[in-house]
Amino acid sequence: MSLELFLLLASALFCVGLFGALTQQSIVMLMMGLELMLGGVILAAAAAWHYIAPAAAEGQVLIVVAVTAMALEMAIGFAVVTALFRSREIDMTDMAAELKE
C-alpha cells in the first residue's frame, strides 16, 4: 500500500468520526466518534512516519504513547459516563449539560 492510500483511509476515518461526533446525542456515541477521529490521526501519523523515516524508532514510540493515551482517555470517559448513568440516569448530551446548573 502507498502513503496516499493510508492517508485516504485516515481521512475517511476522521470524517466518519467527525460526522458521528457532530450528529449523535448519546454520550457513548459521541465518544466513539472522537475515538474514530483520533484513530484516523494516529493512522496518518504512523503511515507518514513509516514512509518518511522507517528506520527511526521515535515514531513508533510516539504512536504507542498516543494509542496508550487514547485508551486511557476512553477508559476514563466511559467510567465517567457509567457513573453519571448509574447516579442520575443521564446518557444524552443535553441531559448532561443540565449538570452545570
PDB file of N, CA and C in Angstrom, residues 16-95:
ATOM      1  N   VAL A  16     -15.667  10.198   9.209  1.00  0.00           N
ATOM      2  CA  VAL A  16     -16.756   9.416   9.811  1.00  0.00           C
ATOM      3  C   VAL A  16     -16.860   9.735  11.300  1.00  0.00           C
ATOM      4  N   GLY A  17     -15.721   9.847  11.958  1.00  0.00           N
ATOM      5  CA  GLY A  17     -15.723  10.202  13.374  1.00  0.00           C
ATOM      6  C   GLY A  17     -16.262  11.592  13.618  1.00  0.00           C
ATOM      7  N   LEU A  18     -15.894  12.533  12.757  1.00  0.00           N
ATOM      8  CA  LEU A  18     -16.397  13.905  12.892  1.00  0.00           C
ATOM      9  C   LEU A  18     -17.905  13.941  12.696  1.00  0.00           C
ATOM     10  N   PHE A  19     -18.385  13.207  11.704  1.00  0.00           N
ATOM     11  CA  PHE A  19     -19.835  13.139  11.482  1.00  0.00           C
ATOM     12  C   PHE A  19     -20.542  12.548  12.698  1.00  0.00           C
ATOM     13  N   GLY A  20     -19.974  11.479  13.247  1.00  0.00           N
ATOM     14  CA  GLY A  20     -20.565  10.856  14.430  1.00  0.00           C
ATOM     15  C   GLY A  20     -20.535  11.765  15.634  1.00  0.00           C
ATOM     16  N   ALA A  21     -19.445  12.489  15.805  1.00  0.00           N
ATOM     17  CA  ALA A  21     -19.332  13.371  16.972  1.00  0.00           C
ATOM     18  C   ALA A  21     -20.275  14.560  16.868  1.00  0.00           C
ATOM     19  N   LEU A  22     -20.527  15.019  15.658  1.00  0.00           N
ATOM     20  CA  LEU A  22     -21.385  16.197  15.499  1.00  0.00           C
ATOM     21  C   LEU A  22     -22.876  15.859  15.454  1.00  0.00           C
ATOM     22  N   THR A  23     -23.227  14.653  15.104  1.00  0.00           N
ATOM     23  CA  THR A  23     -24.638  14.342  14.917  1.00  0.00           C
ATOM     24  C   THR A  23     -25.255  13.506  16.033  1.00  0.00           C
ATOM     25  N   GLN A  24     -24.472  12.880  16.849  1.00  0.00           N
ATOM     26  CA  GLN A  24     -25.030  11.984  17.869  1.00  0.00           C
ATOM     27  C   GLN A  24     -25.344  12.738  19.157  1.00  0.00           C
ATOM     28  N   GLN A  25     -26.404  12.347  19.806  1.00  0.00           N
ATOM     29  CA  GLN A  25     -26.795  12.932  21.085  1.00  0.00           C
ATOM     30  C   GLN A  25     -26.356  12.065  22.261  1.00  0.00           C
ATOM     31  N   SER A  26     -26.136  10.798  22.017  1.00  0.00           N
ATOM     32  CA  SER A  26     -25.706   9.905  23.082  1.00  0.00           C
ATOM     33  C   SER A  26     -24.234  10.157  23.416  1.00  0.00           C
ATOM     34  N   ILE A  27     -23.937  10.170  24.688  1.00  0.00           N
ATOM     35  CA  ILE A  27     -22.564  10.452  25.107  1.00  0.00           C
ATOM     36  C   ILE A  27     -21.625   9.350  24.637  1.00  0.00           C
ATOM     37  N   VAL A  28     -22.073   8.112  24.684  1.00  0.00           N
ATOM     38  CA  VAL A  28     -21.232   6.987  24.263  1.00  0.00           C
ATOM     39  C   VAL A  28     -20.945   7.078  22.763  1.00  0.00           C
ATOM     40  N   MET A  29     -21.934   7.397  21.966  1.00  0.00           N
ATOM     41  CA  MET A  29     -21.718   7.528  20.524  1.00  0.00           C
ATOM     42  C   MET A  29     -20.814   8.721  20.208  1.00  0.00           C
ATOM     43  N   LEU A  30     -20.940   9.786  20.977  1.00  0.00           N
ATOM     44  CA  LEU A  30     -20.054  10.940  20.824  1.00  0.00           C
ATOM     45  C   LEU A  30     -18.614  10.537  21.104  1.00  0.00           C
ATOM     46  N   MET A  31     -18.420   9.752  22.155  1.00  0.00           N
ATOM     47  CA  MET A  31     -17.071   9.302  22.484  1.00  0.00           C
ATOM     48  C   MET A  31     -16.523   8.359  21.415  1.00  0.00           C
ATOM     49  N   MET A  32     -17.393   7.543  20.828  1.00  0.00           N
ATOM     50  CA  MET A  32     -16.943   6.659  19.755  1.00  0.00           C
ATOM     51  C   MET A  32     -16.531   7.467  18.520  1.00  0.00           C
ATOM     52  N   GLY A  33     -17.242   8.546  18.236  1.00  0.00           N
ATOM     53  CA  GLY A  33     -16.857   9.427  17.138  1.00  0.00           C
ATOM     54  C   GLY A  33     -15.501  10.065  17.380  1.00  0.00           C
ATOM     55  N   LEU A  34     -15.283  10.506  18.615  1.00  0.00           N
ATOM     56  CA  LEU A  34     -13.986  11.086  18.956  1.00  0.00           C
ATOM     57  C   LEU A  34     -12.881  10.043  18.846  1.00  0.00           C
ATOM     58  N   GLU A  35     -13.210   8.807  19.226  1.00  0.00           N
ATOM     59  CA  GLU A  35     -12.237   7.714  19.110  1.00  0.00           C
ATOM     60  C   GLU A  35     -11.859   7.471  17.643  1.00  0.00           C
ATOM     61  N   LEU A  36     -12.841   7.491  16.766  1.00  0.00           N
ATOM     62  CA  LEU A  36     -12.550   7.311  15.334  1.00  0.00           C
ATOM     63  C   LEU A  36     -11.691   8.441  14.797  1.00  0.00           C
ATOM     64  N   MET A  37     -11.988   9.665  15.220  1.00  0.00           N
ATOM     65  CA  MET A  37     -11.185  10.802  14.780  1.00  0.00           C
ATOM     66  C   MET A  37      -9.739  10.659  15.231  1.00  0.00           C
ATOM     67  N   LEU A  38      -9.554  10.296  16.473  1.00  0.00           N
ATOM     68  CA  LEU A  38      -8.197  10.123  16.989  1.00  0.00           C
ATOM     69  C   LEU A  38      -7.499   8.951  16.315  1.00  0.00           C
ATOM     70  N   GLY A  39      -8.243   7.894  16.016  1.00  0.00           N
ATOM     71  CA  GLY A  39      -7.672   6.766  15.295  1.00  0.00           C
ATOM     72  C   GLY A  39      -7.198   7.159  13.902  1.00  0.00           C
ATOM     73  N   GLY A  40      -7.946   8.011  13.239  1.00  0.00           N
ATOM     74  CA  GLY A  40      -7.541   8.498  11.926  1.00  0.00           C
ATOM     75  C   GLY A  40      -6.266   9.327  11.985  1.00  0.00           C
ATOM     76  N   VAL A  41      -6.162  10.155  13.010  1.00  0.00           N
ATOM     77  CA  VAL A  41      -4.953  10.975  13.169  1.00  0.00           C
ATOM     78  C   VAL A  41      -3.747  10.085  13.466  1.00  0.00           C
ATOM     79  N   ILE A  42      -3.947   9.085  14.317  1.00  0.00           N
ATOM     80  CA  ILE A  42      -2.839   8.182  14.652  1.00  0.00           C
ATOM     81  C   ILE A  42      -2.420   7.377  13.429  1.00  0.00           C
ATOM     82  N   LEU A  43      -3.389   6.917  12.643  1.00  0.00           N
ATOM     83  CA  LEU A  43      -3.062   6.175  11.425  1.00  0.00           C
ATOM     84  C   LEU A  43      -2.279   7.034  10.440  1.00  0.00           C
ATOM     85  N   ALA A  44      -2.686   8.278  10.276  1.00  0.00           N
ATOM     86  CA  ALA A  44      -1.963   9.178   9.378  1.00  0.00           C
ATOM     87  C   ALA A  44      -0.552   9.436   9.884  1.00  0.00           C
ATOM     88  N   ALA A  45      -0.398   9.622  11.182  1.00  0.00           N
ATOM     89  CA  ALA A  45       0.930   9.857  11.742  1.00  0.00           C
ATOM     90  C   ALA A  45       1.814   8.627  11.589  1.00  0.00           C
ATOM     91  N   ALA A  46       1.248   7.446  11.836  1.00  0.00           N
ATOM     92  CA  ALA A  46       2.035   6.212  11.712  1.00  0.00           C
ATOM     93  C   ALA A  46       2.436   5.967  10.265  1.00  0.00           C
ATOM     94  N   ALA A  47       1.517   6.202   9.330  1.00  0.00           N
ATOM     95  CA  ALA A  47       1.844   5.988   7.918  1.00  0.00           C
ATOM     96  C   ALA A  47       2.891   6.991   7.449  1.00  0.00           C
ATOM     97  N   ALA A  48       2.742   8.225   7.843  1.00  0.00           N
ATOM     98  CA  ALA A  48       3.722   9.236   7.445  1.00  0.00           C
ATOM     99  C   ALA A  48       5.090   8.909   8.015  1.00  0.00           C
ATOM    100  N   TRP A  49       5.122   8.511   9.268  1.00  0.00           N
ATOM    101  CA  TRP A  49       6.404   8.185   9.883  1.00  0.00           C
ATOM    102  C   TRP A  49       7.022   6.960   9.206  1.00  0.00           C
ATOM    103  N   HIS A  50       6.208   5.974   8.856  1.00  0.00           N
ATOM    104  CA  HIS A  50       6.721   4.764   8.212  1.00  0.00           C
ATOM    105  C   HIS A  50       7.318   5.080   6.846  1.00  0.00           C
ATOM    106  N   TYR A  51       6.706   5.953   6.089  1.00  0.00           N
ATOM    107  CA  TYR A  51       7.200   6.237   4.750  1.00  0.00           C
ATOM    108  C   TYR A  51       8.295   7.297   4.739  1.00  0.00           C
ATOM    109  N   ILE A  52       8.323   8.161   5.736  1.00  0.00           N
ATOM    110  CA  ILE A  52       9.336   9.220   5.745  1.00  0.00           C
ATOM    111  C   ILE A  52      10.634   8.734   6.396  1.00  0.00           C
ATOM    112  N   ALA A  53      10.539   8.122   7.573  1.00  0.00           N
ATOM    113  CA  ALA A  53      11.722   7.661   8.299  1.00  0.00           C
ATOM    114  C   ALA A  53      11.459   6.274   8.879  1.00  0.00           C
ATOM    115  N   PRO A  54      11.511   5.227   8.045  1.00  0.00           N
ATOM    116  CA  PRO A  54      11.160   3.897   8.535  1.00  0.00           C
ATOM    117  C   PRO A  54      12.156   3.319   9.538  1.00  0.00           C
ATOM    118  N   ALA A  55      13.400   3.764   9.517  1.00  0.00           N
ATOM    119  CA  ALA A  55      14.398   3.176  10.416  1.00  0.00           C
ATOM    120  C   ALA A  55      14.388   3.813  11.795  1.00  0.00           C
ATOM    121  N   ALA A  56      13.797   4.985  11.930  1.00  0.00           N
ATOM    122  CA  ALA A  56      13.805   5.679  13.217  1.00  0.00           C
ATOM    123  C   ALA A  56      12.758   5.084  14.142  1.00  0.00           C
ATOM    124  N   ALA A  57      13.138   4.903  15.391  1.00  0.00           N
ATOM    125  CA  ALA A  57      12.234   4.297  16.366  1.00  0.00           C
ATOM    126  C   ALA A  57      11.381   5.335  17.093  1.00  0.00           C
ATOM    127  N   GLU A  58      11.704   6.610  16.950  1.00  0.00           N
ATOM    128  CA  GLU A  58      10.961   7.641  17.683  1.00  0.00           C
ATOM    129  C   GLU A  58       9.494   7.683  17.263  1.00  0.00           C
ATOM    130  N   GLY A  59       9.240   7.463  16.003  1.00  0.00           N
ATOM    131  CA  GLY A  59       7.860   7.487  15.508  1.00  0.00           C
ATOM    132  C   GLY A  59       7.036   6.356  16.081  1.00  0.00           C
ATOM    133  N   GLN A  60       7.637   5.196  16.180  1.00  0.00           N
ATOM    134  CA  GLN A  60       6.917   4.057  16.753  1.00  0.00           C
ATOM    135  C   GLN A  60       6.602   4.301  18.222  1.00  0.00           C
ATOM    136  N   VAL A  61       7.547   4.880  18.924  1.00  0.00           N
ATOM    137  CA  VAL A  61       7.318   5.184  20.342  1.00  0.00           C
ATOM    138  C   VAL A  61       6.210   6.218  20.483  1.00  0.00           C
ATOM    139  N   LEU A  62       6.234   7.212  19.620  1.00  0.00           N
ATOM    140  CA  LEU A  62       5.197   8.249  19.671  1.00  0.00           C
ATOM    141  C   LEU A  62       3.814   7.654  19.405  1.00  0.00           C
ATOM    142  N   ILE A  63       3.723   6.737  18.453  1.00  0.00           N
ATOM    143  CA  ILE A  63       2.441   6.112  18.141  1.00  0.00           C
ATOM    144  C   ILE A  63       1.968   5.244  19.301  1.00  0.00           C
ATOM    145  N   VAL A  64       2.867   4.508  19.914  1.00  0.00           N
ATOM    146  CA  VAL A  64       2.481   3.667  21.056  1.00  0.00           C
ATOM    147  C   VAL A  64       2.007   4.541  22.216  1.00  0.00           C
ATOM    148  N   VAL A  65       2.684   5.654  22.452  1.00  0.00           N
ATOM    149  CA  VAL A  65       2.263   6.575  23.513  1.00  0.00           C
ATOM    150  C   VAL A  65       0.895   7.169  23.186  1.00  0.00           C
ATOM    151  N   ALA A  66       0.668   7.529  21.931  1.00  0.00           N
ATOM    152  CA  ALA A  66      -0.624   8.101  21.539  1.00  0.00           C
ATOM    153  C   ALA A  66      -1.748   7.085  21.694  1.00  0.00           C
ATOM    154  N   VAL A  67      -1.505   5.845  21.293  1.00  0.00           N
ATOM    155  CA  VAL A  67      -2.535   4.807  21.430  1.00  0.00           C
ATOM    156  C   VAL A  67      -2.814   4.529  22.905  1.00  0.00           C
ATOM    157  N   THR A  68      -1.775   4.523  23.722  1.00  0.00           N
ATOM    158  CA  THR A  68      -1.960   4.315  25.157  1.00  0.00           C
ATOM    159  C   THR A  68      -2.756   5.465  25.780  1.00  0.00           C
ATOM    160  N   ALA A  69      -2.420   6.681  25.402  1.00  0.00           N
ATOM    161  CA  ALA A  69      -3.161   7.838  25.918  1.00  0.00           C
ATOM    162  C   ALA A  69      -4.612   7.792  25.458  1.00  0.00           C
ATOM    163  N   MET A  70      -4.842   7.358  24.218  1.00  0.00           N
ATOM    164  CA  MET A  70      -6.208   7.248  23.702  1.00  0.00           C
ATOM    165  C   MET A  70      -6.997   6.204  24.482  1.00  0.00           C
ATOM    166  N   ALA A  71      -6.390   5.068  24.756  1.00  0.00           N
ATOM    167  CA  ALA A  71      -7.079   4.025  25.514  1.00  0.00           C
ATOM    168  C   ALA A  71      -7.371   4.481  26.932  1.00  0.00           C
ATOM    169  N   LEU A  72      -6.427   5.163  27.546  1.00  0.00           N
ATOM    170  CA  LEU A  72      -6.624   5.666  28.902  1.00  0.00           C
ATOM    171  C   LEU A  72      -7.732   6.716  28.937  1.00  0.00           C
ATOM    172  N   GLU A  73      -7.721   7.605  27.962  1.00  0.00           N
ATOM    173  CA  GLU A  73      -8.744   8.651  27.884  1.00  0.00           C
ATOM    174  C   GLU A  73     -10.135   8.051  27.704  1.00  0.00           C
ATOM    175  N   MET A  74     -10.246   7.050  26.868  1.00  0.00           N
ATOM    176  CA  MET A  74     -11.548   6.431  26.647  1.00  0.00           C
ATOM    177  C   MET A  74     -12.006   5.632  27.873  1.00  0.00           C
ATOM    178  N   ALA A  75     -11.094   4.991  28.563  1.00  0.00           N
ATOM    179  CA  ALA A  75     -11.467   4.260  29.774  1.00  0.00           C
ATOM    180  C   ALA A  75     -11.991   5.214  30.834  1.00  0.00           C
ATOM    181  N   ILE A  76     -11.322   6.347  31.005  1.00  0.00           N
ATOM    182  CA  ILE A  76     -11.789   7.339  31.980  1.00  0.00           C
ATOM    183  C   ILE A  76     -13.125   7.920  31.540  1.00  0.00           C
ATOM    184  N   GLY A  77     -13.263   8.200  30.257  1.00  0.00           N
ATOM    185  CA  GLY A  77     -14.527   8.747  29.755  1.00  0.00           C
ATOM    186  C   GLY A  77     -15.689   7.794  29.962  1.00  0.00           C
ATOM    187  N   PHE A  78     -15.478   6.511  29.654  1.00  0.00           N
ATOM    188  CA  PHE A  78     -16.554   5.540  29.853  1.00  0.00           C
ATOM    189  C   PHE A  78     -16.855   5.350  31.336  1.00  0.00           C
ATOM    190  N   ALA A  79     -15.850   5.465  32.183  1.00  0.00           N
ATOM    191  CA  ALA A  79     -16.104   5.370  33.630  1.00  0.00           C
ATOM    192  C   ALA A  79     -16.956   6.540  34.103  1.00  0.00           C
ATOM    193  N   VAL A  80     -16.676   7.729  33.605  1.00  0.00           N
ATOM    194  CA  VAL A  80     -17.470   8.905  33.980  1.00  0.00           C
ATOM    195  C   VAL A  80     -18.900   8.760  33.471  1.00  0.00           C
ATOM    196  N   VAL A  81     -19.064   8.302  32.232  1.00  0.00           N
ATOM    197  CA  VAL A  81     -20.410   8.119  31.673  1.00  0.00           C
ATOM    198  C   VAL A  81     -21.176   7.058  32.455  1.00  0.00           C
ATOM    199  N   THR A  82     -20.517   5.994  32.812  1.00  0.00           N
ATOM    200  CA  THR A  82     -21.170   4.944  33.595  1.00  0.00           C
ATOM    201  C   THR A  82     -21.581   5.468  34.971  1.00  0.00           C
ATOM    202  N   ALA A  83     -20.713   6.250  35.597  1.00  0.00           N
ATOM    203  CA  ALA A  83     -21.050   6.823  36.909  1.00  0.00           C
ATOM    204  C   ALA A  83     -22.226   7.789  36.793  1.00  0.00           C
ATOM    205  N   LEU A  84     -22.236   8.610  35.728  1.00  0.00           N
ATOM    206  CA  LEU A  84     -23.363   9.530  35.519  1.00  0.00           C
ATOM    207  C   LEU A  84     -24.659   8.767  35.292  1.00  0.00           C
ATOM    208  N   PHE A  85     -24.580   7.709  34.516  1.00  0.00           N
ATOM    209  CA  PHE A  85     -25.794   6.950  34.225  1.00  0.00           C
ATOM    210  C   PHE A  85     -26.298   6.242  35.477  1.00  0.00           C
ATOM    211  N   ARG A  86     -25.411   5.703  36.268  1.00  0.00           N
ATOM    212  CA  ARG A  86     -25.852   4.997  37.472  1.00  0.00           C
ATOM    213  C   ARG A  86     -26.417   5.944  38.522  1.00  0.00           C
ATOM    214  N   SER A  87     -25.826   7.129  38.656  1.00  0.00           N
ATOM    215  CA  SER A  87     -26.281   8.034  39.702  1.00  0.00           C
ATOM    216  C   SER A  87     -27.515   8.833  39.301  1.00  0.00           C
ATOM    217  N   ARG A  88     -27.577   9.295  38.048  1.00  0.00           N
ATOM    218  CA  ARG A  88     -28.686  10.170  37.649  1.00  0.00           C
ATOM    219  C   ARG A  88     -29.390   9.716  36.387  1.00  0.00           C
ATOM    220  N   GLU A  89     -29.006   8.576  35.824  1.00  0.00           N
ATOM    221  CA  GLU A  89     -29.580   8.036  34.598  1.00  0.00           C
ATOM    222  C   GLU A  89     -29.481   9.038  33.442  1.00  0.00           C
ATOM    223  N   ILE A  90     -28.305   9.639  33.307  1.00  0.00           N
ATOM    224  CA  ILE A  90     -28.027  10.587  32.233  1.00  0.00           C
ATOM    225  C   ILE A  90     -27.214   9.875  31.168  1.00  0.00           C
ATOM    226  N   ASP A  91     -27.731   9.845  29.936  1.00  0.00           N
ATOM    227  CA  ASP A  91     -26.985   9.231  28.845  1.00  0.00           C
ATOM    228  C   ASP A  91     -26.981  10.085  27.585  1.00  0.00           C
ATOM    229  N   MET A  92     -27.587  11.249  27.627  1.00  0.00           N
ATOM    230  CA  MET A  92     -27.625  12.134  26.469  1.00  0.00           C
ATOM    231  C   MET A  92     -26.878  13.421  26.800  1.00  0.00           C
ATOM    232  N   THR A  93     -26.342  14.071  25.764  1.00  0.00           N
ATOM    233  CA  THR A  93     -25.543  15.270  25.990  1.00  0.00           C
ATOM    234  C   THR A  93     -26.376  16.430  26.527  1.00  0.00           C
ATOM    235  N   ASP A  94     -27.623  16.531  26.106  1.00  0.00           N
ATOM    236  CA  ASP A  94     -28.481  17.606  26.596  1.00  0.00           C
ATOM    237  C   ASP A  94     -28.747  17.460  28.093  1.00  0.00           C
ATOM    238  N   MET A  95     -28.944  16.239  28.514  1.00  0.00           N
ATOM    239  CA  MET A  95     -29.202  15.998  29.937  1.00  0.00           C
ATOM    240  C   MET A  95     -27.939  16.237  30.758  1.00  0.00           C
TER     241      MET A  95
END
